[in-house]
XYZ file of C-alpha atoms in Angstrom:
399
model
C -32.730 -27.848 -40.289
C -29.324 -25.798 -41.361
C -30.982 -22.697 -43.008
C -32.649 -21.911 -39.295
C -29.576 -22.071 -37.292
C -26.422 -20.110 -37.502
C -23.325 -21.339 -35.850
C -20.028 -19.735 -35.266
C -17.415 -21.723 -34.087
C -14.845 -18.928 -33.725
C -17.002 -16.938 -31.192
C -18.406 -20.232 -29.598
C -15.559 -22.720 -29.598
C -16.275 -23.689 -26.218
C -19.883 -25.340 -27.184
C -18.355 -26.345 -30.300
C -15.744 -28.774 -28.179
C -19.011 -30.067 -25.990
C -20.364 -31.291 -28.403
C -17.392 -32.861 -29.966
C -16.798 -34.544 -26.975
C -20.676 -36.123 -26.784
C -20.087 -37.070 -30.327
C -17.079 -39.357 -29.128
C -19.643 -40.567 -26.247
C -21.957 -41.072 -28.994
C -24.027 -39.094 -26.356
C -25.834 -35.911 -29.024
C -29.545 -35.545 -29.089
C -31.050 -35.210 -32.296
C -31.112 -31.926 -31.702
C -26.970 -31.760 -30.925
C -26.736 -33.753 -34.083
C -28.238 -31.343 -36.013
C -25.587 -28.628 -34.673
C -22.788 -30.828 -35.399
C -23.788 -31.545 -39.282
C -24.628 -27.820 -39.667
C -20.973 -26.789 -37.920
C -19.541 -29.580 -40.276
C -20.941 -28.088 -42.815
C -20.259 -24.538 -43.258
C -16.710 -24.653 -44.293
C -14.241 -27.134 -45.499
C -11.834 -26.183 -42.249
C -14.618 -27.273 -39.879
C -14.467 -30.754 -41.772
C -10.683 -30.991 -41.568
C -11.070 -30.262 -37.512
C -13.672 -32.425 -36.957
C -11.205 -35.653 -38.994
C -8.725 -34.749 -36.267
C -10.505 -35.044 -33.915
C -12.003 -38.134 -34.615
C -9.353 -39.635 -35.825
C -7.009 -42.868 -33.830
C -3.786 -40.922 -34.304
C -5.449 -37.716 -31.780
C -6.886 -40.273 -29.412
C -3.223 -42.170 -29.328
C -1.447 -38.720 -29.205
C -3.886 -36.963 -26.201
C -3.525 -40.486 -24.358
C -0.044 -40.613 -24.186
C 0.404 -36.805 -22.878
C -2.445 -37.469 -20.998
C 0.359 -37.684 -17.673
C 2.088 -34.788 -17.933
C -1.746 -32.517 -18.974
C -2.543 -30.169 -16.277
C -6.367 -29.148 -17.680
C -7.440 -26.788 -15.755
C -3.975 -24.822 -16.123
C -4.916 -25.962 -20.005
C -8.332 -25.130 -19.428
C -7.363 -21.330 -18.101
C -4.352 -20.596 -20.709
C -7.359 -21.096 -23.423
C -9.650 -19.195 -21.775
C -7.611 -16.207 -20.981
C -6.464 -16.062 -24.862
C -9.323 -16.552 -25.909
C -10.981 -12.558 -23.812
C -7.508 -10.771 -25.502
C -8.625 -12.179 -28.486
C -12.211 -11.119 -28.818
C -11.117 -7.825 -30.940
C -8.807 -9.525 -33.529
C -10.780 -9.609 -36.979
C -12.466 -12.743 -38.044
C -10.233 -14.212 -40.085
C -7.262 -14.458 -37.700
C -9.176 -16.249 -35.257
C -9.776 -19.613 -36.986
C -5.952 -20.822 -36.323
C -7.128 -19.739 -32.368
C -10.265 -21.348 -32.234
C -8.577 -24.775 -33.568
C -5.823 -24.675 -31.001
C -8.240 -23.891 -28.215
C -10.390 -26.434 -29.044
C -7.227 -28.787 -29.661
C -6.098 -28.204 -25.708
C -10.064 -28.272 -24.553
C -9.760 -31.181 -25.865
C -6.282 -32.054 -24.474
C -7.872 -31.501 -21.291
C -11.268 -32.714 -20.313
C -11.312 -35.641 -22.688
C -12.722 -38.726 -21.309
C -10.017 -40.910 -21.369
C -10.468 -42.295 -17.919
C -14.058 -43.911 -19.813
C -12.815 -44.562 -23.197
C -12.509 -48.187 -23.593
C -9.867 -50.033 -25.041
C -12.216 -51.949 -26.704
C -13.404 -48.956 -28.759
C -9.689 -48.181 -29.530
C -9.555 -51.657 -31.161
C -12.658 -50.899 -32.933
C -11.191 -48.045 -34.473
C -8.012 -48.810 -35.282
C -9.340 -51.993 -37.412
C -10.882 -49.458 -39.189
C -8.258 -46.962 -39.551
C -6.208 -50.271 -41.207
C -9.069 -49.898 -44.255
C -7.984 -47.911 -46.756
C -9.193 -47.134 -50.476
C -6.313 -48.207 -53.034
C -7.581 -45.234 -55.524
C -6.018 -45.228 -59.120
C -6.227 -49.283 -60.575
C -7.436 -50.314 -63.152
C -6.063 -52.796 -65.864
C -6.798 -52.225 -69.669
C -7.891 -55.460 -71.723
C -6.829 -55.221 -75.382
C -8.144 -55.952 -78.364
C -5.143 -59.256 -78.500
C -6.180 -59.797 -75.017
C -3.246 -58.782 -73.427
C -3.894 -57.191 -70.192
C -1.873 -54.546 -69.118
C -2.200 -53.715 -65.169
C -2.891 -49.678 -64.066
C -2.906 -47.765 -61.544
C -0.340 -45.615 -58.331
C 3.165 -46.608 -58.882
C 3.479 -47.079 -62.368
C 5.398 -45.274 -64.636
C 4.368 -43.047 -67.628
C 4.403 -44.857 -70.730
C 3.338 -44.491 -74.251
C 2.933 -47.328 -77.527
C 1.315 -47.421 -80.594
C -1.856 -49.957 -80.565
C -4.131 -50.818 -83.662
C -2.439 -47.322 -85.194
C -3.762 -45.220 -82.054
C -0.688 -43.913 -79.753
C -2.201 -44.727 -75.904
C -0.612 -42.618 -72.467
C -1.013 -44.461 -69.524
C -0.742 -42.703 -66.493
C -1.455 -43.228 -62.780
C -4.813 -42.349 -63.123
C -5.592 -42.001 -66.766
C -5.191 -43.960 -69.666
C -6.037 -42.107 -73.283
C -6.022 -42.687 -77.176
C -4.795 -40.072 -79.650
C -4.490 -40.647 -83.420
C -7.154 -41.192 -86.424
C -10.191 -41.113 -83.964
C -12.380 -42.851 -87.158
C -11.064 -46.433 -89.078
C -11.034 -46.095 -92.240
C -13.753 -47.198 -95.114
C -12.176 -50.957 -93.814
C -14.729 -50.445 -90.891
C -17.743 -51.346 -93.412
C -16.459 -54.982 -93.825
C -14.539 -55.379 -90.807
C -15.125 -55.794 -87.079
C -14.154 -53.047 -84.816
C -11.123 -53.608 -82.045
C -12.137 -53.238 -78.710
C -10.245 -52.728 -75.817
C -11.955 -53.251 -71.446
C -10.946 -50.968 -69.035
C -11.875 -53.186 -66.178
C -11.416 -50.857 -62.111
C -11.886 -53.176 -59.452
C -13.765 -52.889 -56.238
C -11.414 -50.469 -54.340
C -9.969 -48.099 -57.411
C -11.029 -45.586 -59.934
C -9.806 -44.888 -62.627
C -9.776 -42.758 -66.238
C -9.749 -42.809 -69.781
C -9.986 -40.004 -72.677
C -11.274 -42.529 -75.777
C -9.694 -41.531 -79.642
C -12.625 -39.054 -80.337
C -11.869 -36.250 -77.389
C -14.259 -38.011 -74.655
C -13.386 -38.655 -71.450
C -15.034 -41.106 -69.059
C -14.182 -41.558 -65.269
C -14.451 -45.029 -63.986
C -16.032 -46.119 -60.630
C -15.488 -48.867 -58.266
C -16.452 -52.332 -59.923
C -17.003 -50.923 -62.797
C -16.350 -51.929 -66.221
C -16.024 -50.113 -69.737
C -15.292 -51.698 -73.058
C -14.886 -49.126 -76.222
C -13.158 -49.132 -79.632
C -10.373 -48.387 -79.939
C -11.445 -46.525 -83.264
C -14.881 -45.545 -83.266
C -16.692 -46.511 -86.748
C -18.249 -44.046 -89.709
C -21.429 -44.154 -88.341
C -22.044 -43.741 -84.415
C -19.657 -44.033 -81.191
C -21.065 -46.620 -79.445
C -19.559 -48.139 -75.860
C -20.794 -50.464 -73.416
C -20.336 -49.820 -69.782
C -20.994 -52.044 -66.489
C -21.251 -50.013 -62.867
C -20.554 -46.786 -62.869
C -19.078 -44.030 -65.200
C -19.227 -40.144 -65.446
C -19.086 -38.844 -69.312
C -17.808 -35.869 -70.477
C -18.583 -36.319 -74.384
C -16.817 -34.751 -77.365
C -19.041 -32.465 -79.613
C -19.635 -34.614 -82.676
C -23.089 -33.641 -84.199
C -22.578 -35.836 -87.630
C -21.401 -39.046 -85.162
C -23.807 -39.775 -82.168
C -22.804 -40.997 -78.505
C -24.019 -43.891 -77.595
C -24.008 -45.685 -74.214
C -25.388 -49.525 -73.426
C -25.675 -50.293 -69.771
C -28.146 -53.065 -68.637
C -31.345 -52.661 -70.795
C -31.029 -49.059 -71.147
C -29.400 -46.947 -74.131
C -28.067 -43.249 -73.885
C -27.895 -41.368 -77.135
C -26.232 -37.760 -76.985
C -24.139 -35.126 -79.154
C -22.472 -33.578 -76.485
C -22.818 -33.441 -72.770
C -21.974 -34.325 -69.593
C -24.042 -36.436 -67.363
C -23.345 -39.607 -64.807
C -24.400 -43.164 -65.322
C -24.830 -46.134 -62.879
C -25.511 -49.052 -63.942
C -24.543 -52.148 -61.081
C -26.490 -55.160 -61.906
C -27.451 -55.676 -58.461
C -29.232 -52.659 -57.892
C -31.259 -54.008 -60.821
C -31.855 -50.238 -61.914
C -30.033 -47.742 -64.627
C -30.427 -44.177 -62.895
C -28.681 -41.439 -65.734
C -27.760 -37.905 -63.897
C -27.574 -35.470 -66.701
C -25.206 -32.306 -65.207
C -25.112 -30.422 -69.009
C -26.719 -30.824 -72.615
C -28.956 -33.115 -73.651
C -29.643 -36.965 -73.919
C -31.967 -39.119 -74.398
C -32.641 -42.220 -72.024
C -34.638 -45.346 -73.721
C -35.535 -49.002 -73.321
C -37.133 -51.199 -75.676
C -40.691 -50.153 -75.323
C -40.082 -45.768 -74.536
C -37.490 -43.104 -73.633
C -37.330 -39.941 -71.822
C -35.240 -37.065 -73.250
C -33.574 -35.367 -70.000
C -32.508 -31.752 -69.695
C -29.902 -30.556 -67.164
C -31.061 -31.340 -63.476
C -33.346 -34.064 -64.771
C -32.626 -37.763 -63.802
C -33.829 -40.785 -65.984
C -34.475 -44.519 -64.325
C -34.886 -47.635 -66.081
C -36.349 -50.080 -63.418
C -35.986 -53.625 -62.949
C -39.419 -54.115 -64.831
C -38.499 -52.126 -67.441
C -40.319 -48.953 -67.100
C -38.946 -45.486 -67.476
C -38.989 -42.490 -65.366
C -37.433 -39.426 -64.791
C -37.513 -36.448 -61.882
C -36.068 -32.976 -60.829
C -33.092 -33.797 -58.805
C -29.677 -31.389 -57.257
C -27.394 -33.580 -59.642
C -24.452 -32.741 -56.631
C -24.866 -36.246 -54.727
C -24.932 -37.918 -57.997
C -21.752 -36.600 -59.328
C -20.163 -35.934 -55.913
C -18.021 -39.374 -56.109
C -15.395 -38.253 -59.247
C -14.660 -35.104 -56.277
C -13.467 -36.925 -53.195
C -16.368 -37.320 -52.281
C -19.632 -39.333 -50.786
C -22.529 -37.638 -50.515
C -25.751 -38.851 -49.645
C -29.166 -37.069 -49.346
C -31.775 -39.263 -47.235
C -30.799 -42.417 -48.156
C -31.025 -46.261 -46.513
C -28.218 -46.979 -44.307
C -27.958 -50.027 -46.754
C -28.124 -48.129 -49.898
C -24.752 -46.446 -48.465
C -22.953 -49.313 -47.263
C -23.900 -50.755 -50.595
C -21.423 -47.202 -52.095
C -19.164 -47.289 -49.179
C -18.162 -50.758 -49.147
C -17.320 -51.400 -53.504
C -15.145 -48.258 -52.254
C -13.003 -50.040 -49.650
C -13.560 -53.485 -50.281
C -15.246 -54.355 -47.881
C -18.025 -56.819 -47.141
C -20.679 -55.434 -44.857
C -23.783 -58.365 -42.630
C -26.769 -56.540 -41.235
C -27.673 -58.767 -38.061
C -31.486 -57.367 -38.684
C -33.476 -56.115 -41.305
C -34.661 -53.071 -40.246
C -31.421 -51.436 -39.297
C -30.995 -51.170 -43.606
C -33.535 -48.932 -43.460
C -32.287 -46.040 -41.234
C -31.915 -42.962 -43.326
C -28.916 -41.178 -43.326
C -27.595 -37.838 -44.504
C -24.355 -36.171 -44.646
C -20.981 -35.921 -46.151
C -17.946 -38.361 -46.160
C -14.157 -38.187 -48.310
C -13.769 -41.098 -50.115
C -9.753 -40.964 -49.594
C -9.996 -41.540 -45.411
C -9.985 -44.679 -44.047
C -12.797 -46.597 -42.899
C -12.605 -44.779 -39.382
C -14.093 -41.852 -40.465
C -16.945 -43.678 -42.128
C -17.972 -45.420 -39.131
C -17.594 -41.833 -37.027
C -19.911 -40.097 -39.973
C -22.324 -42.950 -39.862
C -22.486 -43.881 -35.772
C -23.519 -40.303 -35.717
C -27.261 -41.714 -36.488
C -27.413 -42.922 -33.637
C -28.477 -46.774 -32.001
C -25.746 -48.297 -34.152
C -22.478 -50.816 -33.444
C -20.110 -51.308 -36.398
C -17.604 -54.303 -35.373
C -14.909 -54.991 -37.835
C -13.125 -58.493 -38.141
C -10.895 -58.722 -40.531
C -12.708 -56.623 -43.805
C -16.043 -57.748 -43.211
C -18.230 -54.863 -41.475
C -21.130 -56.290 -38.907
C -23.618 -54.259 -38.386
C -26.010 -54.449 -35.268
C -28.615 -52.302 -33.595
C -27.167 -51.002 -29.234
């Protein structure tokens, strides 16, 4: 485990190189896999280096350089340079260590053993890229406004509210509570719908911020009524609720209801997962079903399962909210669960050739904004898996 293993790439970079070579060869022992994971988690710089070394672009570059690379001379040069710099202060080691790793890999790497089919597979994976910010806003009038990357910032009026839209967010400003007519007229609702492969944020009229994950939808009133603030969620959303003790905030998702006054929490309620999971970061919320309810405090998670049973547990909240910070974080998750999350983000279809593969346990961190090649590389570290990519369909088999 990481807490029992201290690893310093700046003093042992040659071992790092050998481990990275073995990652490429898919020939790591369980102990070596743990070493690689620990090294990657030690610093952002290590993760950046790992991603570069494992990328298709790096492979192509080194293959092009192969004919003119003198590996023995490169290794001797790196070794002499490392010896000369051994007394340099620690903060200077990063650049030399990174350069040394690249030089050594350039000389030793097993290009003569690399199969063309493997490169073609990684090329296919590198073409699958998450699109990021995109959504459609369906106004109460039925009009549809496309939002996301490439759009110009704009401002318009809708139902008495000023609406601002940018590439990644739409926000409402104005009189957040409707007037007395709300008692006799229906509220006007907008719908923000995020497709597979996208994410988008909305700032509601009361100042509440909601970040929606892929394949999610939020239905909300343009102006809240005078009794409460109620919205309807499908999929997953990260809420930062504006405080207003006189007007409770309510989220309805599937068969669950979440009541708050002002707090930060994440809700996941995808229909295919058959459960609603509420993870509290800050404040207090009440998670309710038809028959029971639980009160959640920070670092607690409430779960409503498909049978209507409510439960709560203490958790580390970071893995459940890391998605809106640009990360996938998995802790002892089944491969089936991991691929549910990943396929939603990259908009791909996943096919398991056998049921046993679905139950493989995975722990690791991955960047959301990289291409699918990086995900394949990370998952292959579990060992014993083949990823066959045909268009946007991923076939997973045992080796």
